[in-house]
Each structure stands twice: as structure tokens, then as C-alpha cells.
Amino acid sequence: LLEDNMDILVTKRLTLRPPLEVDIDDIAEFIGNKNVSRMLARVPYPYFPKDAEWWIEHVSRNIDAGLDMAFTIHRERLIGAITVEGFDGVPKLGYWLAEPYWGKGFATEAAAAVLSHAFKTRDVERIASGVFTDNHGSLNVQKKLGFKLTGHDALWSPGRGEMVDHVTTELTRRDFASAGHAAGQAIPVTWDAALIADAASRSCLCL
């Protein structure tokens, strides 16, 4: 489901690459933490390896079709994931981090790299997102990136089993540049997919 070559983004502290089958257990473990899943709008709880497998297959097809960008986030191991989905319309940013890595600036660093890559490689002028209003960490991330509030609604949270207050946000190319994130956020690297899979299977997850 993956192309022969994959885009890798390398930041000061992180390596981001498209998701692979070897990531299934880590993704299931970390999203299986209710403190993580309750902040996400579309994932079930409990979250099982089969759910992670479905997600990887789904985004891999969309990557190949040019509809989405999707990256897993790595330090010494996988610590999260980030996507920009829907390049056939107004694309939407989504992301999560494993709880032990909250509050360290990793979400902002990863998102800045992916947004920079998206604005550089795709003909888009704005990227949307959204956050549950009690997710103060994510709201702070988006503020630092230059996102602006565009609306308020309520969304069903499978992780909580209830409707939750939610805000919609949007980032323009100009606002991203004004926030100081437009350039220099990551070094794009293209590696052979088979090589990446082999390295990941031997736990060599960080370049």
C-alpha cells in the first residue's frame, strides 16, 4: 500500500515518517490510553491493534492517491501521529501524542514541520483543524502555530461516549508565515520504503 519512496521529515528532536505495519502495537498501546482517546474525535475506545491496522491501511491508500499526508512521530520510539487529510478540498490537521510526551513541545514541533511541508508541496492557502474545548494543550499548540478560531460546535466523542464542546480553527499560509514557522522547520528526506520498514522492525525508529 506504500509507494517505493516515502517522505521523511527530520526536525531538531523528531523524525516523522509515513505509518507502517510495524507501528500497529505502539499506536494501539498509546491510543488505548483513555486520556489520549478522549481528546480525539474519531477513534473508538477501547482501541485495539485491529483499529490501528485499519487506520494504517486507510491512510496509506490516501497517501498513494495524493489525498492525505500522514506521519508517525518518533524519538527513541513512536510517540504519536499527525495527519493532514483531504487535499481534494480544505485539508484538515489532526494529531495525537502519547501521554508521557505531553507538555514538552513535541506536538508543536511536529505540526510545524508537517504544516511547512504541506504549504511548500501542495497548492493550498488554508488548513483547518478543530479541538475539544477542554484540550488546553492542543489549543495552545494551535495558537502558537497561528491558527485562528472560526466557530464553535459540539462533536460526538467515541472515547467519552457523549457530545463534547468543540471549536473549529483555521490556519492560512500567511498566518503560518507570520507565526515564524514557514521555513526551516524540517529537512525533507526521501528513503526507500523497504529500508525504512527494515530499520523500524529492528527498532531503529529515529534517524
C-alpha atoms as a printed R data frame, in Angstrom:
    type eleno elety resid chain resno       x      y      z
1   ATOM     1    CA   LEU     A     1   0.000  0.000  0.000
2   ATOM     2    CA   LEU     A     2   3.012  2.280  0.259
3   ATOM     3    CA   GLU     A     3   4.933  3.811 -2.595
4   ATOM     4    CA   ASP     A     4   8.517  2.763 -3.220
5   ATOM     5    CA   ASN     A     5   9.736  6.054 -1.751
6   ATOM     6    CA   MET     A     6   8.490  7.802  1.362
7   ATOM     7    CA   ASP     A     7   8.850 11.367  2.580
8   ATOM     8    CA   ILE     A     8  10.713 11.616  5.891
9   ATOM     9    CA   LEU     A     9  10.769 14.854  7.890
10  ATOM    10    CA   VAL     A    10  13.599 15.393 10.359
11  ATOM    11    CA   THR     A    11  13.365 18.174 12.948
12  ATOM    12    CA   LYS     A    12  15.671 19.103 15.813
13  ATOM    13    CA   ARG     A    13  14.264 16.399 18.093
14  ATOM    14    CA   LEU     A    14  11.925 14.286 15.972
15  ATOM    15    CA   THR     A    15  11.720 12.038 12.946
16  ATOM    16    CA   LEU     A    16   8.416 11.822 11.085
17  ATOM    17    CA   ARG     A    17   7.634  9.150  8.504
18  ATOM    18    CA   PRO     A    18   4.514  7.573  6.988
19  ATOM    19    CA   PRO     A    19   2.945  4.861  9.164
20  ATOM    20    CA   LEU     A    20   3.957  1.242  8.665
21  ATOM    21    CA   GLU     A    21   2.627 -2.117  9.800
22  ATOM    22    CA   VAL     A    22   5.346 -2.317 12.469
23  ATOM    23    CA   ASP     A    23   3.683  0.660 14.210
24  ATOM    24    CA   ILE     A    24   0.459 -1.196 14.987
25  ATOM    25    CA   ASP     A    25   1.258 -2.228 18.552
26  ATOM    26    CA   ASP     A    26   2.638  1.169 19.602
27  ATOM    27    CA   ILE     A    27  -0.329  3.028 18.127
28  ATOM    28    CA   ALA     A    28  -2.791  0.684 19.811
29  ATOM    29    CA   GLU     A    29  -0.966  0.978 23.132
30  ATOM    30    CA   PHE     A    30  -0.906  4.756 23.234
31  ATOM    31    CA   ILE     A    31  -4.365  5.493 21.805
32  ATOM    32    CA   GLY     A    32  -5.635  2.755 24.103
33  ATOM    33    CA   ASN     A    33  -4.902  5.168 26.953
34  ATOM    34    CA   LYS     A    34  -8.271  6.816 27.628
35  ATOM    35    CA   ASN     A    35  -6.573 10.115 28.446
36  ATOM    36    CA   VAL     A    36  -5.485 10.180 24.801
37  ATOM    37    CA   SER     A    37  -8.563  8.731 23.115
38  ATOM    38    CA   ARG     A    38 -10.969 11.046 24.954
39  ATOM    39    CA   MET     A    39  -9.343 14.015 23.240
40  ATOM    40    CA   LEU     A    40  -9.796 12.550 19.744
41  ATOM    41    CA   ALA     A    41 -12.964 12.982 17.725
42  ATOM    42    CA   ARG     A    42 -12.951  9.854 15.580
43  ATOM    43    CA   VAL     A    43 -11.279  6.955 17.389
44  ATOM    44    CA   PRO     A    44 -13.123  4.233 19.292
45  ATOM    45    CA   TYR     A    45 -12.468  3.283 22.879
46  ATOM    46    CA   PRO     A    46 -11.256  0.704 23.726
47  ATOM    47    CA   TYR     A    47  -8.768  0.899 20.862
48  ATOM    48    CA   PHE     A    48  -7.321 -2.365 19.590
49  ATOM    49    CA   PRO     A    49  -4.473 -3.375 17.244
50  ATOM    50    CA   LYS     A    50  -7.057 -4.128 14.535
51  ATOM    51    CA   ASP     A    51  -8.131 -0.469 14.722
52  ATOM    52    CA   ALA     A    52  -4.545  0.673 14.221
53  ATOM    53    CA   GLU     A    53  -4.155 -1.748 11.324
54  ATOM    54    CA   TRP     A    54  -7.292 -0.367  9.648
55  ATOM    55    CA   TRP     A    55  -6.058  3.219 10.094
56  ATOM    56    CA   ILE     A    56  -2.656  2.449  8.574
57  ATOM    57    CA   GLU     A    57  -4.254  0.759  5.561
58  ATOM    58    CA   HIS     A    58  -6.712  3.633  5.137
59  ATOM    59    CA   VAL     A    59  -4.194  6.474  5.260
60  ATOM    60    CA   SER     A    60  -1.694  4.543  3.139
61  ATOM    61    CA   ARG     A    61  -4.242  4.324  0.328
62  ATOM    62    CA   ASN     A    62  -4.997  8.026  0.668
63  ATOM    63    CA   ILE     A    63  -1.304  8.909  0.683
64  ATOM    64    CA   ASP     A    64  -0.841  6.982 -2.550
65  ATOM    65    CA   ALA     A    65  -3.851  8.794 -4.039
66  ATOM    66    CA   GLY     A    66  -2.445 12.182 -3.048
67  ATOM    67    CA   LEU     A    67  -5.405 12.923 -0.773
68  ATOM    68    CA   ASP     A    68  -3.660 12.862  2.612
69  ATOM    69    CA   MET     A    69  -0.362 13.294  4.395
70  ATOM    70    CA   ALA     A    70   0.190 11.050  7.405
71  ATOM    71    CA   PHE     A    71   3.245 10.660  9.607
72  ATOM    72    CA   THR     A    72   4.127  8.788 12.742
73  ATOM    73    CA   ILE     A    73   6.239 10.820 15.174
74  ATOM    74    CA   HIS     A    74   9.399  9.254 16.604
75  ATOM    75    CA   ARG     A    75  12.085  9.874 19.161
76  ATOM    76    CA   GLU     A    76  13.632  6.743 20.640
77  ATOM    77    CA   ARG     A    77  10.304  5.107 19.748
78  ATOM    78    CA   LEU     A    78   6.971  6.050 18.241
79  ATOM    79    CA   ILE     A    79   5.363  8.797 20.338
80  ATOM    80    CA   GLY     A    80   2.410  9.937 18.233
81  ATOM    81    CA   ALA     A    81   0.975 10.604 14.810
82  ATOM    82    CA   ILE     A    82  -0.084 13.570 12.699
83  ATOM    83    CA   THR     A    83  -2.163 13.887  9.544
84  ATOM    84    CA   VAL     A    84  -3.307 16.477  7.044
85  ATOM    85    CA   GLU     A    85  -6.330 14.947  5.332
86  ATOM    86    CA   GLY     A    86  -8.477 15.954  2.402
87  ATOM    87    CA   PHE     A    87  -6.318 17.724 -0.151
88  ATOM    88    CA   ASP     A    88  -9.223 17.431 -2.592
89  ATOM    89    CA   GLY     A    89 -10.921 20.192 -0.560
90  ATOM    90    CA   VAL     A    90  -9.914 22.200  2.503
91  ATOM    91    CA   PRO     A    91  -7.390 19.917  4.215
92  ATOM    92    CA   LYS     A    92  -7.652 19.281  7.947
93  ATOM    93    CA   LEU     A    93  -4.886 18.831 10.504
94  ATOM    94    CA   GLY     A    94  -5.159 16.168 13.191
95  ATOM    95    CA   TYR     A    95  -2.613 14.829 15.674
96  ATOM    96    CA   TRP     A    96  -2.067 12.980 18.928
97  ATOM    97    CA   LEU     A    97   0.839 12.334 21.292
98  ATOM    98    CA   ALA     A    98   1.387  9.571 23.823
99  ATOM    99    CA   GLU     A    99   0.704 10.878 27.328
100 ATOM   100    CA   PRO     A   100   4.317 10.566 28.637
101 ATOM   101    CA   TYR     A   101   5.373 13.077 25.959
102 ATOM   102    CA   TRP     A   102   2.813 15.790 26.691
103 ATOM   103    CA   GLY     A   103   3.981 19.272 27.683
104 ATOM   104    CA   LYS     A   104   7.411 19.035 26.035
105 ATOM   105    CA   GLY     A   105   6.716 20.953 22.819
106 ATOM   106    CA   PHE     A   106   6.741 17.865 20.601
107 ATOM   107    CA   ALA     A   107   3.262 18.437 19.167
108 ATOM   108    CA   THR     A   108   4.133 21.991 18.140
109 ATOM   109    CA   GLU     A   109   7.443 20.858 16.632
110 ATOM   110    CA   ALA     A   110   5.857 18.035 14.673
111 ATOM   111    CA   ALA     A   111   2.896 20.083 13.495
112 ATOM   112    CA   ALA     A   112   5.097 22.973 12.385
113 ATOM   113    CA   ALA     A   113   7.178 20.582 10.291
114 ATOM   114    CA   VAL     A   114   4.174 18.935  8.650
115 ATOM   115    CA   LEU     A   115   2.370 22.223  8.011
116 ATOM   116    CA   SER     A   116   5.509 23.696  6.482
117 ATOM   117    CA   HIS     A   117   5.825 20.629  4.260
118 ATOM   118    CA   ALA     A   118   2.159 20.877  3.261
119 ATOM   119    CA   PHE     A   119   2.330 24.551  2.344
120 ATOM   120    CA   LYS     A   120   5.559 24.015  0.407
121 ATOM   121    CA   THR     A   121   4.449 20.982 -1.580
122 ATOM   122    CA   ARG     A   122   0.701 21.495 -2.057
123 ATOM   123    CA   ASP     A   123  -1.280 24.295 -3.646
124 ATOM   124    CA   VAL     A   124  -3.339 25.152 -0.567
125 ATOM   125    CA   GLU     A   125  -3.916 28.519  1.077
126 ATOM   126    CA   ARG     A   126  -5.507 27.312  4.308
127 ATOM   127    CA   ILE     A   127  -5.652 24.268  6.549
128 ATOM   128    CA   ALA     A   128  -8.457 23.637  9.014
129 ATOM   129    CA   SER     A   129  -8.484 21.857 12.340
130 ATOM   130    CA   GLY     A   130 -10.542 21.524 15.495
131 ATOM   131    CA   VAL     A   131 -10.096 20.942 19.225
132 ATOM   132    CA   PHE     A   132 -12.280 19.914 22.146
133 ATOM   133    CA   THR     A   133 -12.504 22.976 24.377
134 ATOM   134    CA   ASP     A   134 -11.127 21.163 27.424
135 ATOM   135    CA   ASN     A   135  -7.989 20.129 25.493
136 ATOM   136    CA   HIS     A   136  -5.957 23.102 26.662
137 ATOM   137    CA   GLY     A   137  -2.645 21.663 25.498
138 ATOM   138    CA   SER     A   138  -3.851 21.295 21.914
139 ATOM   139    CA   LEU     A   139  -5.437 24.752 21.951
140 ATOM   140    CA   ASN     A   140  -2.069 26.171 22.995
141 ATOM   141    CA   VAL     A   141  -0.316 24.252 20.199
142 ATOM   142    CA   GLN     A   142  -2.637 25.714 17.600
143 ATOM   143    CA   LYS     A   143  -2.303 29.219 18.988
144 ATOM   144    CA   LYS     A   144   1.494 29.003 18.693
145 ATOM   145    CA   LEU     A   145   1.187 27.766 15.109
146 ATOM   146    CA   GLY     A   146  -1.001 30.703 14.100
147 ATOM   147    CA   PHE     A   147  -4.434 29.015 13.902
148 ATOM   148    CA   LYS     A   148  -7.460 31.244 14.458
149 ATOM   149    CA   LEU     A   149 -10.875 30.293 15.824
150 ATOM   150    CA   THR     A   150 -13.578 30.034 13.181
151 ATOM   151    CA   GLY     A   151 -16.508 28.518 15.041
152 ATOM   152    CA   HIS     A   152 -17.944 26.607 17.987
153 ATOM   153    CA   ASP     A   153 -19.989 23.433 17.971
154 ATOM   154    CA   ALA     A   154 -20.293 20.066 19.698
155 ATOM   155    CA   LEU     A   155 -18.981 16.741 18.441
156 ATOM   156    CA   TRP     A   156 -19.643 13.174 19.488
157 ATOM   157    CA   SER     A   157 -16.611 11.727 21.248
158 ATOM   158    CA   PRO     A   158 -16.453  7.915 20.948
159 ATOM   159    CA   GLY     A   159 -13.784  7.934 23.660
160 ATOM   160    CA   ARG     A   160 -16.155  9.617 26.124
161 ATOM   161    CA   GLY     A   161 -19.460  8.355 24.831
162 ATOM   162    CA   GLU     A   162 -21.000 11.832 24.810
163 ATOM   163    CA   MET     A   163 -21.215 15.118 22.948
164 ATOM   164    CA   VAL     A   164 -18.331 17.456 23.766
165 ATOM   165    CA   ASP     A   165 -17.856 21.185 23.230
166 ATOM   166    CA   HIS     A   166 -15.541 21.764 20.284
167 ATOM   167    CA   VAL     A   167 -14.026 24.708 18.426
168 ATOM   168    CA   THR     A   168 -13.086 24.845 14.754
169 ATOM   169    CA   THR     A   169  -9.888 26.558 13.702
170 ATOM   170    CA   GLU     A   170  -8.092 27.575 10.534
171 ATOM   171    CA   LEU     A   171  -4.538 28.440  9.536
172 ATOM   172    CA   THR     A   172  -3.743 30.437  6.411
173 ATOM   173    CA   ARG     A   173  -0.446 30.336  4.601
174 ATOM   174    CA   ARG     A   174   0.087 33.997  5.526
175 ATOM   175    CA   ASP     A   175  -0.679 33.488  9.239
176 ATOM   176    CA   PHE     A   176   1.669 30.493  9.368
177 ATOM   177    CA   ALA     A   177   4.454 32.609  7.904
178 ATOM   178    CA   SER     A   178   3.650 35.431 10.334
179 ATOM   179    CA   ALA     A   179   3.969 32.995 13.238
180 ATOM   180    CA   GLY     A   180   7.534 32.297 12.109
181 ATOM   181    CA   HIS     A   181   7.022 28.706 11.007
182 ATOM   182    CA   ALA     A   182   7.121 28.987  7.232
183 ATOM   183    CA   ALA     A   183  10.683 27.837  6.651
184 ATOM   184    CA   GLY     A   184  13.400 25.807  8.246
185 ATOM   185    CA   GLN     A   185  11.127 23.539 10.251
186 ATOM   186    CA   ALA     A   186  12.272 20.218  8.869
187 ATOM   187    CA   ILE     A   187  14.631 18.589  6.448
188 ATOM   188    CA   PRO     A   188  12.655 16.504  3.942
189 ATOM   189    CA   VAL     A   189  14.368 13.204  3.182
190 ATOM   190    CA   THR     A   190  13.247 10.515  0.746
191 ATOM   191    CA   TRP     A   191  14.122  6.967  1.771
192 ATOM   192    CA   ASP     A   192  13.289  3.668  0.201
193 ATOM   193    CA   ALA     A   193  10.206  2.170  1.885
194 ATOM   194    CA   ALA     A   194  11.772 -1.274  2.226
195 ATOM   195    CA   LEU     A   195  14.783  0.206  4.019
196 ATOM   196    CA   ILE     A   196  12.564  2.128  6.426
197 ATOM   197    CA   ALA     A   197  10.486 -0.961  7.169
198 ATOM   198    CA   ASP     A   198  13.615 -2.976  7.865
199 ATOM   199    CA   ALA     A   199  15.011 -0.318 10.198
200 ATOM   200    CA   ALA     A   200  11.690  0.013 12.011
201 ATOM   201    CA   SER     A   201  11.432 -3.747 12.505
202 ATOM   202    CA   ARG     A   202  14.797 -3.604 14.281
203 ATOM   203    CA   SER     A   203  13.560 -0.696 16.454
204 ATOM   204    CA   CYS     A   204  15.778  1.793 14.637
205 ATOM   205    CA   LEU     A   205  12.917  4.259 14.563
206 ATOM   206    CA   CYS     A   206  14.770  7.537 14.840
207 ATOM   207    CA   LEU     A   207  17.103  8.725 12.101
